[in-house]
Coordinates of C-alpha atoms in Angstrom, one line a residue:
M1 CA 81.8 108.3 95.9
T2 CA 79.7 106.5 93.6
S3 CA 80.4 106.2 90.3
A4 CA 79.7 105.2 86.8
T5 CA 81.9 103.9 84.2
T6 CA 82.0 105.5 80.8
P7 CA 81.4 104.4 77.2
A8 CA 85.2 104.3 76.5
A9 CA 85.6 101.4 79.1
K10 CA 82.4 99.5 78.9
T11 CA 81.2 96.7 76.8
T12 CA 79.4 97.2 73.5
T13 CA 77.2 95.1 71.5
T14 CA 79.0 95.4 68.2
T15 CA 81.2 92.3 68.9
T16 CA 79.8 89.0 68.1
T17 CA 80.2 85.8 70.2
T18 CA 82.3 84.3 67.4
D19 CA 85.0 86.7 68.6
L20 CA 85.3 84.7 71.8
P21 CA 87.5 81.7 71.8
E22 CA 85.6 78.3 72.4
G23 CA 87.6 77.8 75.5
E24 CA 86.7 81.1 77.0
R25 CA 83.0 80.3 76.3
E26 CA 83.4 77.0 78.0
R27 CA 85.0 78.7 81.1
L28 CA 82.1 81.2 81.3
D29 CA 79.5 78.5 80.8
A30 CA 81.0 76.4 83.6
A31 CA 81.0 79.4 85.9
I32 CA 77.4 80.0 85.4
A33 CA 76.6 76.3 85.8
E34 CA 78.5 76.4 89.1
L35 CA 76.4 79.4 90.1
H36 CA 73.1 77.6 89.4
V37 CA 74.2 74.8 91.8
G38 CA 75.2 77.6 94.3
S39 CA 71.7 79.1 94.0
R40 CA 70.2 75.9 95.3
T41 CA 72.8 75.9 98.2
W42 CA 71.8 79.5 99.1
S43 CA 68.0 78.5 99.0
A44 CA 68.7 75.8 101.4
L45 CA 70.6 78.0 104.0
T46 CA 68.5 79.3 106.9
L47 CA 68.6 83.0 107.8
A48 CA 70.8 82.1 110.8
Q49 CA 73.3 80.3 108.4
R50 CA 73.3 83.3 106.2
V51 CA 74.3 85.5 109.0
T52 CA 77.2 83.1 109.9
L53 CA 78.3 83.2 106.4
L54 CA 78.2 87.1 106.3
H55 CA 80.3 87.1 109.4
G56 CA 82.8 84.8 107.6
V57 CA 82.9 87.4 104.6
R58 CA 83.3 90.2 107.0
T59 CA 86.5 88.5 108.5
S60 CA 88.0 87.9 105.1
V61 CA 87.3 91.5 104.0
A62 CA 88.8 92.9 107.1
A63 CA 91.9 90.8 106.5
T64 CA 92.4 92.2 103.0
A65 CA 91.6 95.8 103.9
E66 CA 95.2 97.1 103.7
D67 CA 96.0 95.3 100.4
W68 CA 92.6 96.4 98.9
A69 CA 93.3 100.1 99.7
N70 CA 96.9 100.0 98.6
T71 CA 96.2 98.2 95.3
A72 CA 93.3 100.6 94.5
A73 CA 95.6 103.6 95.2
A74 CA 98.4 102.3 93.1
S75 CA 96.1 101.5 90.2
K76 CA 95.2 105.3 90.3
G77 CA 98.6 106.6 90.4
L78 CA 98.5 107.5 94.1
D79 CA 101.7 106.5 96.0
G80 CA 102.0 105.8 99.7
R81 CA 102.7 109.4 100.5
H82 CA 99.9 110.9 98.4
P83 CA 97.5 113.1 100.6
L84 CA 94.5 111.7 98.8
R85 CA 95.1 108.0 99.1
G86 CA 92.7 107.8 102.0
E87 CA 89.9 108.0 99.3
E88 CA 90.7 104.3 98.6
W89 CA 90.3 103.2 102.2
L90 CA 86.8 104.9 102.5
S91 CA 85.4 104.2 99.1
G92 CA 86.7 100.6 99.2
P93 CA 87.0 98.4 102.3
Y94 CA 85.3 100.9 104.7
S95 CA 82.2 100.9 102.6
V96 CA 82.0 97.1 102.2
L97 CA 82.6 96.5 105.9
G98 CA 79.8 99.0 106.8
A99 CA 77.5 97.2 104.3
L100 CA 78.2 93.8 105.8
D101 CA 77.5 95.0 109.3
A102 CA 74.2 96.5 108.3
Y103 CA 73.2 93.5 106.3
I104 CA 74.1 91.2 109.3
E105 CA 71.9 93.3 111.6
T106 CA 69.0 93.1 109.2
L107 CA 69.3 89.2 108.7
T108 CA 69.8 88.7 112.4
R109 CA 66.6 90.5 113.1
L110 CA 64.7 88.5 110.5
A111 CA 66.2 85.2 111.8
N112 CA 65.0 86.2 115.4
G113 CA 61.5 86.9 114.0
T114 CA 61.6 90.5 114.5
N115 CA 61.3 93.4 111.9
P116 CA 64.4 95.1 110.3
L117 CA 62.6 98.3 111.1
D118 CA 61.8 97.7 114.8
G119 CA 63.1 100.6 116.8
V120 CA 63.6 102.6 113.5
R121 CA 61.7 105.9 113.5
I122 CA 59.3 106.3 110.6
D123 CA 57.3 109.5 110.1
R124 CA 55.8 111.7 107.3
A125 CA 57.6 113.6 104.6
P126 CA 56.0 116.1 102.3
G127 CA 53.6 114.9 99.6
G128 CA 52.0 112.0 101.5
R129 CA 55.3 110.2 101.8
S130 CA 56.7 108.0 104.7
R131 CA 60.3 108.5 105.5
V132 CA 62.5 106.0 107.4
H133 CA 65.1 107.5 109.5
A134 CA 67.8 105.2 108.5
F135 CA 71.0 106.7 109.7
P136 CA 72.5 106.8 112.3
L137 CA 71.2 103.5 113.9
T138 CA 74.3 102.7 116.1
S139 CA 75.9 104.6 118.9
I140 CA 79.4 104.7 117.3
D141 CA 77.9 106.3 114.1
R142 CA 76.1 108.8 116.3
F143 CA 79.4 109.7 117.8
L144 CA 81.9 109.6 115.0
L145 CA 79.5 111.1 112.4
S146 CA 77.7 113.4 114.7
G147 CA 75.8 116.0 112.8
Y148 CA 75.0 113.7 109.9
T149 CA 71.6 112.0 109.4
G150 CA 69.9 110.1 106.7
E151 CA 66.3 109.3 105.6
V152 CA 64.9 107.0 103.0
W153 CA 61.7 108.6 101.5
L154 CA 59.3 106.0 100.2
E155 CA 56.9 106.4 97.3
P156 CA 53.8 108.4 97.9
G157 CA 51.0 106.2 99.4
I158 CA 53.1 103.8 101.3
T159 CA 52.3 103.9 104.9
P160 CA 54.7 103.3 107.9
N161 CA 52.9 100.0 108.4
G162 CA 53.3 99.0 104.8
A163 CA 56.9 99.9 105.0
R164 CA 57.4 97.6 107.9
A165 CA 55.3 94.8 106.3
A166 CA 57.6 94.8 103.1
A167 CA 61.0 95.3 104.8
G168 CA 63.2 92.4 104.2
L169 CA 62.6 91.9 100.5
A170 CA 63.8 88.5 99.3
Q171 CA 65.0 87.5 102.8
R172 CA 61.3 87.2 103.9
T173 CA 61.1 84.2 101.5
P174 CA 64.7 82.9 101.7
S175 CA 64.0 79.5 100.0
E176 CA 62.7 81.2 96.9
S177 CA 65.6 81.5 94.4
G178 CA 66.1 84.4 92.1
G179 CA 68.4 82.4 89.8
V180 CA 71.8 83.6 88.7
G181 CA 72.4 87.3 87.8
L182 CA 75.2 89.1 85.9
V183 CA 76.9 92.1 87.5
L184 CA 78.9 94.3 85.1
G185 CA 81.2 96.0 87.5
A186 CA 82.0 99.6 87.6
G187 CA 85.6 100.6 86.8
N188 CA 86.2 103.6 89.1
I189 CA 85.2 102.9 92.6
T190 CA 86.4 99.5 94.0
S191 CA 83.5 98.8 96.4
I192 CA 80.8 99.2 93.8
P193 CA 81.1 95.8 92.1
V194 CA 81.1 93.8 95.2
L195 CA 78.3 95.9 96.9
D196 CA 76.3 95.2 93.7
V197 CA 76.9 91.5 94.3
L198 CA 75.8 91.7 97.9
Y199 CA 72.6 93.4 96.8
E200 CA 71.8 90.7 94.3
L201 CA 72.2 88.0 96.8
L202 CA 70.4 89.6 99.6
A203 CA 67.8 91.7 98.0
H204 CA 66.8 89.3 95.3
N205 CA 68.3 85.8 96.3
R206 CA 70.4 85.7 93.2
T207 CA 73.8 84.3 93.1
A208 CA 76.1 86.5 90.9
L209 CA 78.6 86.3 88.0
L210 CA 80.7 89.4 88.4
K211 CA 82.5 90.6 85.3
V212 CA 85.1 93.2 86.5
N213 CA 85.8 96.3 84.4
P214 CA 89.3 95.9 83.0
T215 CA 90.4 99.0 85.0
Q216 CA 89.9 96.8 88.1
D217 CA 91.9 93.8 87.0
A218 CA 94.5 94.4 89.6
L219 CA 91.8 94.0 92.3
V220 CA 90.6 90.7 91.2
P221 CA 93.1 88.6 93.5
V222 CA 91.9 90.9 96.4
Y223 CA 88.2 90.4 95.6
K224 CA 88.8 86.7 95.5
R225 CA 90.4 86.5 98.8
A226 CA 87.9 89.0 100.4
F227 CA 84.9 87.1 99.1
A228 CA 86.3 83.5 99.4
P229 CA 83.4 82.3 101.6
L230 CA 80.9 83.1 98.9
I231 CA 82.9 81.8 96.2
A232 CA 83.5 78.4 98.2
L233 CA 79.7 78.0 98.2
G234 CA 79.3 78.7 94.6
L235 CA 77.4 82.0 95.3
L236 CA 79.8 84.1 93.5
R237 CA 82.2 83.8 90.5
I238 CA 84.5 86.6 89.3
V239 CA 85.7 86.8 85.7
R240 CA 87.7 89.3 83.7
G241 CA 87.3 90.2 80.1
G242 CA 86.6 92.9 77.5
P243 CA 83.8 93.7 75.3
A244 CA 83.4 90.3 73.8
V245 CA 82.9 88.7 77.2
G246 CA 80.4 91.2 78.1
V247 CA 78.5 90.7 74.9
Y248 CA 78.4 86.9 75.5
L249 CA 77.2 87.1 79.0
T250 CA 74.5 89.7 78.5
G251 CA 73.0 87.4 75.9
H252 CA 73.5 84.1 77.9
P253 CA 70.2 82.1 78.2
D254 CA 71.1 80.9 81.7
L255 CA 71.4 84.3 83.4
A256 CA 68.2 85.8 84.7
H257 CA 69.1 89.3 85.3
V258 CA 71.7 92.0 84.4
H259 CA 72.8 94.8 86.6
I260 CA 75.2 97.4 85.3
T261 CA 77.0 100.5 86.7
G262 CA 78.1 102.4 83.7
S263 CA 76.8 104.9 81.1
A264 CA 73.6 105.3 79.3
A265 CA 75.3 104.7 76.0
T266 CA 76.5 101.3 77.2
F267 CA 73.0 100.5 78.7
D268 CA 71.3 101.2 75.3
A269 CA 73.9 99.1 73.4
I270 CA 73.2 96.2 75.7
V271 CA 69.4 96.6 75.5
W272 CA 68.8 97.8 71.9
G273 CA 72.2 97.0 70.0
S274 CA 73.8 99.5 67.8
G275 CA 73.4 101.2 64.5
S276 CA 70.3 100.9 62.3
A277 CA 69.3 97.6 63.9
A278 CA 69.0 99.3 67.3
T279 CA 66.8 102.0 65.6
R280 CA 64.6 99.4 64.2
R281 CA 64.3 97.6 67.5
R282 CA 63.4 100.8 69.3
R283 CA 60.7 101.6 66.8
E284 CA 59.2 98.0 67.0
N285 CA 59.7 98.0 70.9
R286 CA 61.7 94.8 70.4
P287 CA 64.8 95.0 72.7
Q288 CA 67.6 92.5 71.9
L289 CA 68.0 91.9 75.7
K290 CA 65.5 89.3 76.8
K291 CA 66.0 89.5 80.5
P292 CA 65.4 92.3 83.1
I293 CA 68.0 94.8 83.8
T294 CA 68.8 97.4 86.4
A295 CA 71.3 100.1 86.2
E296 CA 73.1 103.0 87.8
L297 CA 74.3 105.4 85.0
G298 CA 75.3 108.8 86.5
G299 CA 74.4 112.3 85.4
V300 CA 75.1 116.0 85.8
S301 CA 74.8 116.7 89.4
P302 CA 73.9 120.2 90.7
I303 CA 75.3 121.9 93.8
I304 CA 72.7 124.6 94.8
I305 CA 74.2 127.4 96.9
V306 CA 71.3 129.1 98.8
P307 CA 72.3 132.8 99.4
G308 CA 72.6 133.8 103.1
D309 CA 74.8 135.8 105.5
W310 CA 78.0 133.7 105.5
T311 CA 81.2 134.4 107.4
A312 CA 84.6 134.4 105.7
A313 CA 85.2 131.0 107.3
D314 CA 81.9 129.8 105.9
L315 CA 82.9 130.8 102.4
T316 CA 86.3 129.1 102.7
Y317 CA 84.9 125.9 104.1
Q318 CA 82.1 125.5 101.7
A319 CA 84.2 126.3 98.7
E320 CA 86.5 123.4 99.8
H321 CA 83.4 121.3 100.2
V322 CA 82.3 122.0 96.5
A323 CA 85.9 121.5 95.3
T324 CA 85.7 118.0 97.0
M325 CA 82.4 117.2 95.3
R326 CA 84.2 117.6 91.9
L327 CA 87.7 116.5 92.5
Q328 CA 87.4 113.4 94.7
N329 CA 88.8 110.5 92.6
S330 CA 89.9 113.1 90.0
G331 CA 86.2 113.7 89.0
H332 CA 85.8 110.1 88.0
N333 CA 82.6 109.7 89.8
C334 CA 79.1 109.5 88.6
I335 CA 78.0 111.4 91.6
A336 CA 80.6 114.1 91.2
G337 CA 79.1 117.6 91.5
Q338 CA 79.4 119.3 88.1
V339 CA 77.2 122.5 88.1
V340 CA 77.3 125.0 90.8
I341 CA 74.0 127.1 90.9
L342 CA 74.5 130.6 92.4
S343 CA 72.2 133.4 92.9
S344 CA 73.1 136.4 90.7
D345 CA 71.5 138.6 93.4
W346 CA 73.5 137.2 96.4
A347 CA 75.7 140.0 97.8
Q348 CA 78.4 137.4 98.5
A349 CA 78.4 135.7 95.2
D350 CA 81.7 137.3 94.0
D351 CA 83.2 136.5 97.3
F352 CA 82.2 132.8 96.9
R353 CA 83.4 132.7 93.5
A354 CA 86.8 133.9 94.7
A355 CA 86.9 131.3 97.4
L356 CA 85.9 128.4 94.9
R357 CA 88.7 129.4 92.5
R358 CA 91.2 129.2 95.4
A359 CA 89.9 125.9 96.8
Y360 CA 89.7 124.4 93.2
A361 CA 93.2 125.5 92.4
N362 CA 94.8 124.5 95.7
A363 CA 93.5 121.0 95.9
P364 CA 96.4 118.4 95.6
E365 CA 97.2 117.4 92.1
R366 CA 96.6 113.9 91.0
P367 CA 96.5 111.9 87.8
I368 CA 93.6 111.9 85.4
W369 CA 93.6 108.2 85.2
Y370 CA 90.2 107.0 83.8
P371 CA 90.1 105.8 80.2
G372 CA 88.5 108.4 78.0
S373 CA 88.6 111.2 80.5
P374 CA 91.4 113.3 78.8
S375 CA 89.3 113.4 75.6
R376 CA 86.3 114.6 77.6
M377 CA 88.5 117.3 79.1
D378 CA 89.3 118.2 75.5
L379 CA 85.6 118.5 74.8
A380 CA 85.1 120.8 77.7
T381 CA 88.0 123.0 76.5
E382 CA 86.5 123.1 72.9
A383 CA 83.1 124.1 74.3
Y384 CA 84.4 126.7 76.7
P385 CA 87.8 128.0 75.4
D386 CA 87.7 130.9 78.0
A387 CA 87.5 128.4 80.9
L388 CA 90.0 128.8 83.7
V389 CA 92.7 126.2 83.4
L390 CA 93.9 125.5 87.0
G391 CA 96.6 122.8 86.9
D392 CA 95.0 119.5 85.8
R393 CA 91.4 121.0 86.1
L394 CA 89.0 123.3 84.4
L395 CA 86.6 125.8 86.0
V396 CA 83.8 127.0 83.7
E397 CA 82.2 130.2 84.8
I398 CA 79.0 130.7 82.6
E399 CA 78.5 134.5 82.0
Q400 CA 75.4 136.2 80.6
G401 CA 75.0 135.2 76.9
D402 CA 77.1 132.0 77.3
D403 CA 75.8 128.8 76.0
A404 CA 75.6 126.4 79.0
A405 CA 74.2 123.4 77.0
A406 CA 77.3 121.3 76.9
L407 CA 77.9 121.7 80.7
Q408 CA 74.3 120.8 81.4
S409 CA 74.0 117.8 79.2
T410 CA 77.6 116.2 79.2
E411 CA 78.8 114.1 82.2
Y412 CA 82.4 115.0 81.8
F413 CA 83.6 112.3 84.3
A414 CA 86.7 114.4 84.8
P415 CA 87.8 117.5 86.7
V416 CA 85.5 119.9 84.9
L417 CA 83.4 122.1 87.2
G418 CA 80.9 124.7 86.0
V419 CA 79.2 127.7 87.7
V420 CA 75.9 129.2 86.5
S421 CA 73.7 132.0 87.9
V422 CA 69.9 132.0 88.7
A423 CA 68.1 135.2 89.8
G424 CA 66.5 135.7 93.1
T425 CA 67.1 135.3 96.8
G426 CA 65.3 133.4 99.5
Q427 CA 62.5 131.0 98.4
E428 CA 62.4 132.7 95.0
F429 CA 65.9 131.6 94.4
L430 CA 65.5 128.1 95.8
D431 CA 62.5 127.3 93.6
S432 CA 64.2 128.6 90.5
A433 CA 67.3 126.7 91.3
V434 CA 65.3 123.4 91.9
A435 CA 63.5 124.0 88.6
Y436 CA 66.8 124.6 86.8
A437 CA 68.3 121.4 88.2
N438 CA 65.1 119.4 87.3
E439 CA 64.7 120.8 83.8
Q440 CA 68.2 121.7 82.6
L441 CA 70.5 119.2 83.9
Q442 CA 70.9 115.7 82.6
G443 CA 70.2 112.8 85.0
T444 CA 68.4 112.2 88.3
L445 CA 71.0 110.5 90.5
G446 CA 72.1 113.0 93.0
A447 CA 71.7 116.7 94.0
N448 CA 73.5 118.7 96.7
L449 CA 72.4 121.8 98.4
L450 CA 74.3 124.1 100.9
I451 CA 72.3 126.5 103.1
D452 CA 73.1 128.1 106.4
P453 CA 71.0 127.4 109.5
S454 CA 69.5 130.9 109.8
T455 CA 68.3 130.9 106.2
E456 CA 66.9 127.4 106.3
K457 CA 65.0 128.4 109.5
T458 CA 63.6 131.5 107.7
L459 CA 62.4 129.5 104.8
G460 CA 60.6 127.1 107.0
A461 CA 58.0 124.8 105.2
G462 CA 59.0 126.3 101.9
F463 CA 62.5 124.7 102.2
D464 CA 61.0 121.2 102.8
R465 CA 58.6 121.7 99.8
A466 CA 61.6 122.5 97.6
I467 CA 63.5 119.3 98.7
A468 CA 60.4 117.4 97.9
A469 CA 60.3 118.9 94.4
L470 CA 63.9 117.9 93.6
R471 CA 63.6 114.8 91.4
Y472 CA 66.8 113.0 92.4
G473 CA 67.4 109.6 93.9
S474 CA 69.9 111.0 96.4
I475 CA 69.8 114.5 97.9
A476 CA 72.4 115.9 100.3
I477 CA 71.7 119.0 102.4
N478 CA 75.0 120.6 103.7
G479 CA 76.7 117.4 102.7
W480 CA 77.8 115.5 99.6
T481 CA 75.7 112.7 98.2
A482 CA 78.7 110.4 98.3
F483 CA 78.0 110.3 102.0
G484 CA 74.8 108.5 101.1
F485 CA 76.8 106.1 98.9
I486 CA 78.9 104.9 101.7
T487 CA 76.0 104.7 104.2
P488 CA 74.6 101.2 103.7
T489 CA 71.2 101.8 105.3
L490 CA 70.5 104.5 102.6
T491 CA 69.6 103.7 99.1
W492 CA 71.6 104.4 95.9
G493 CA 70.0 104.9 92.5
A494 CA 68.1 107.3 90.2
F495 CA 64.8 108.8 90.9
P496 CA 62.2 106.4 90.0
G497 CA 60.4 106.6 86.5
S498 CA 63.0 105.8 84.1
T499 CA 62.4 102.9 81.5
I500 CA 64.5 101.0 79.1
D501 CA 63.4 103.4 76.4
D502 CA 64.4 106.5 78.3
V503 CA 66.9 105.2 81.0
G504 CA 68.3 108.5 82.3
S505 CA 70.3 107.8 85.5
G506 CA 69.2 104.3 85.6
I507 CA 66.6 101.8 87.0
G508 CA 66.3 100.4 90.5
V509 CA 68.4 100.9 93.7
V510 CA 71.3 99.2 95.5
H511 CA 72.8 99.3 98.9
N512 CA 69.5 99.6 100.9
A513 CA 70.7 97.3 103.8
L514 CA 67.3 97.6 105.6
L515 CA 65.9 95.9 102.4
L516 CA 63.1 98.5 102.1
D517 CA 60.5 98.3 99.2
G518 CA 59.0 101.1 97.2
V519 CA 62.0 103.5 97.6
E520 CA 61.8 106.9 96.0
R521 CA 64.9 108.7 97.3
S522 CA 67.5 109.1 100.2
V523 CA 68.0 112.6 101.9
I524 CA 71.2 113.2 103.7
R525 CA 71.6 116.1 106.2
G526 CA 74.9 117.4 107.6
P527 CA 76.3 120.3 109.5
F528 CA 76.9 123.6 107.8
R529 CA 79.8 124.4 110.0
P530 CA 82.6 122.0 111.3
F531 CA 83.7 121.9 114.8
P532 CA 84.2 124.0 116.8
R533 CA 82.1 126.4 114.8
S534 CA 79.3 123.8 114.8
L535 CA 78.7 124.5 118.5
P536 CA 74.9 125.6 118.6
I537 CA 75.7 128.9 120.6
A538 CA 78.1 130.0 118.0
N539 CA 76.1 129.1 114.8
G540 CA 72.5 130.0 115.6
G541 CA 71.1 126.5 116.0
G542 CA 73.1 124.5 113.4
R543 CA 74.0 120.8 113.8
L544 CA 76.8 119.8 116.2
T545 CA 79.5 117.7 114.8
I546 CA 82.8 116.7 116.2
L547 CA 84.6 116.7 112.9
P548 CA 86.7 119.8 112.3
K549 CA 87.0 118.9 108.6
P550 CA 85.7 115.6 107.3
P551 CA 88.4 113.3 106.2
W552 CA 86.9 113.0 102.6
F553 CA 87.6 116.7 102.0
V554 CA 90.4 117.1 99.4
S555 CA 91.8 119.8 101.7
A556 CA 91.9 117.8 104.8
R557 CA 95.6 117.7 105.7
T558 CA 95.3 114.4 107.7
G559 CA 92.6 112.9 105.6
A560 CA 94.6 109.9 104.5
A561 CA 95.6 108.9 108.0
V562 CA 92.1 109.5 109.4
S563 CA 90.5 107.5 106.6
E564 CA 92.8 104.5 107.1
G565 CA 92.3 104.8 110.8
L566 CA 88.5 104.8 110.6
T567 CA 88.7 101.7 108.2
R568 CA 90.9 99.8 110.7
F569 CA 88.5 100.6 113.4
R570 CA 85.5 99.5 111.4
A571 CA 87.4 96.2 110.6
N572 CA 88.9 95.3 113.9
G573 CA 87.8 97.8 116.6
G574 CA 90.3 99.0 119.2
I575 CA 89.7 102.1 121.4
V576 CA 93.4 103.1 121.4
G577 CA 93.6 103.3 117.6
L578 CA 90.3 105.1 117.5
L579 CA 91.7 107.8 119.9
K580 CA 94.8 108.2 117.8
T581 CA 92.5 108.6 114.7
L582 CA 90.4 111.2 116.3
T583 CA 93.6 113.1 117.4
Q584 CA 94.7 113.1 113.8
A585 CA 91.1 114.3 112.7
L586 CA 91.6 117.3 115.1
R587 CA 94.7 118.3 113.0
S588 CA 93.0 118.2 109.6

């Protein structure tokens, strides 16, 4: 449910600061000065005081949850009866409340002199890596999200003892200020800007100036109420503005760091400028941005379908799963699955294609609301004139001899889903599909893989080696990487190795509520079959889950009510409300 903004709605560096009225510059300068004072306040707070402050933020976020979700839904053209309005509960206040709970736990442990990883299992992953079993860590998550687990894999060479020694990041030295940072907020998912602010504050001891994307202007009053405790202490300032404001702030000498959720084109414009001047700066290795920058920039995400012996119910369920990966938030997500990789030798390939067409066509219609997305839909139509037009969405099925280049290299950020074929079955197919994803698809943010329990068991160690070979910062096995986005103790960001010269899907990670150092990727594992077909006796040893259909599925009939109920439970507790929500989930 992560997401990246696109060039059409992000700042560029072609505007000069002279385009910004003097009064506006003074207002921005004053906000930055207040944040410098706030950074001294933050440095003076003990860890216990920071925990108390985060509890206060949690209270104010909980109080705004309904207004937050309703405002976000309305801004995207979803009225109070729309079946997909639950997306705005889960990807907005639910995600932020979960992050606050996880950060509170981490800081509480540090304040008590214990390690954030005490009691958290760490073992070995393929390739000399250590992996932290970072989800679930609470009994309620083990129950409500049974069948789902999450691991954070660290870079090769980091030992379990090394992981424990470094956990906590800047909160290990709370009095050392990181200065003031700039967060250029995403325009599509409403939790992203404020989650990025929290990471600046807690991972780096940086107070933050948040410039919201203009698509989020309606949320600014909600943000200010939700984060009033941080604003009151000078730890956060929130400003609106278009390209001129972005240009002024990225070049401001009193800001120590920039973080952006956006597009690679916007990143390059910030770092290098535009036109011939940018070309010259690149050649001379002389970026116009004089401060460090981190970024999450999206990409073309694969959905690898490993051939197996699937039932008719499996085909239907997983086709709806794939449709969800593309159509959630109308495809305006940087983590939206875009290219389905099928085996041309799978006996059920045609059956799955038929199920996918049905699921993709039958999902509820919704507005294509993000600026620039209609023009990218037009680009897809021009590149693939024979694509299936299914209501407000496109399904591109690449046949032998078709050119898949546009689909592989263009993040459409819109309801455009492609299907390609790779030869082989078993390990041969899996290795070929991984190579296709790594070598042919743009970006390294997230990859999804669907495999039935029997086939995974048959592949054995070869399956684990294939997962290790996938060069993506988030990998979901029988899940969607968006689950990793809303799971605060996992990490979110591109696979390591990008630089300002070749930024790919970005630099650095966010979320990471255990405050781990040396992160390489997060791996999510989910149940292949929903309840009651998830019962181990029925499915040959798959994962048990109590969810008949996850509420984030676009096909979940009660998804809106369940998503709202889960958020209210996260905010306020209450067993009666939870039981009602679980009853609605059984009707999904």
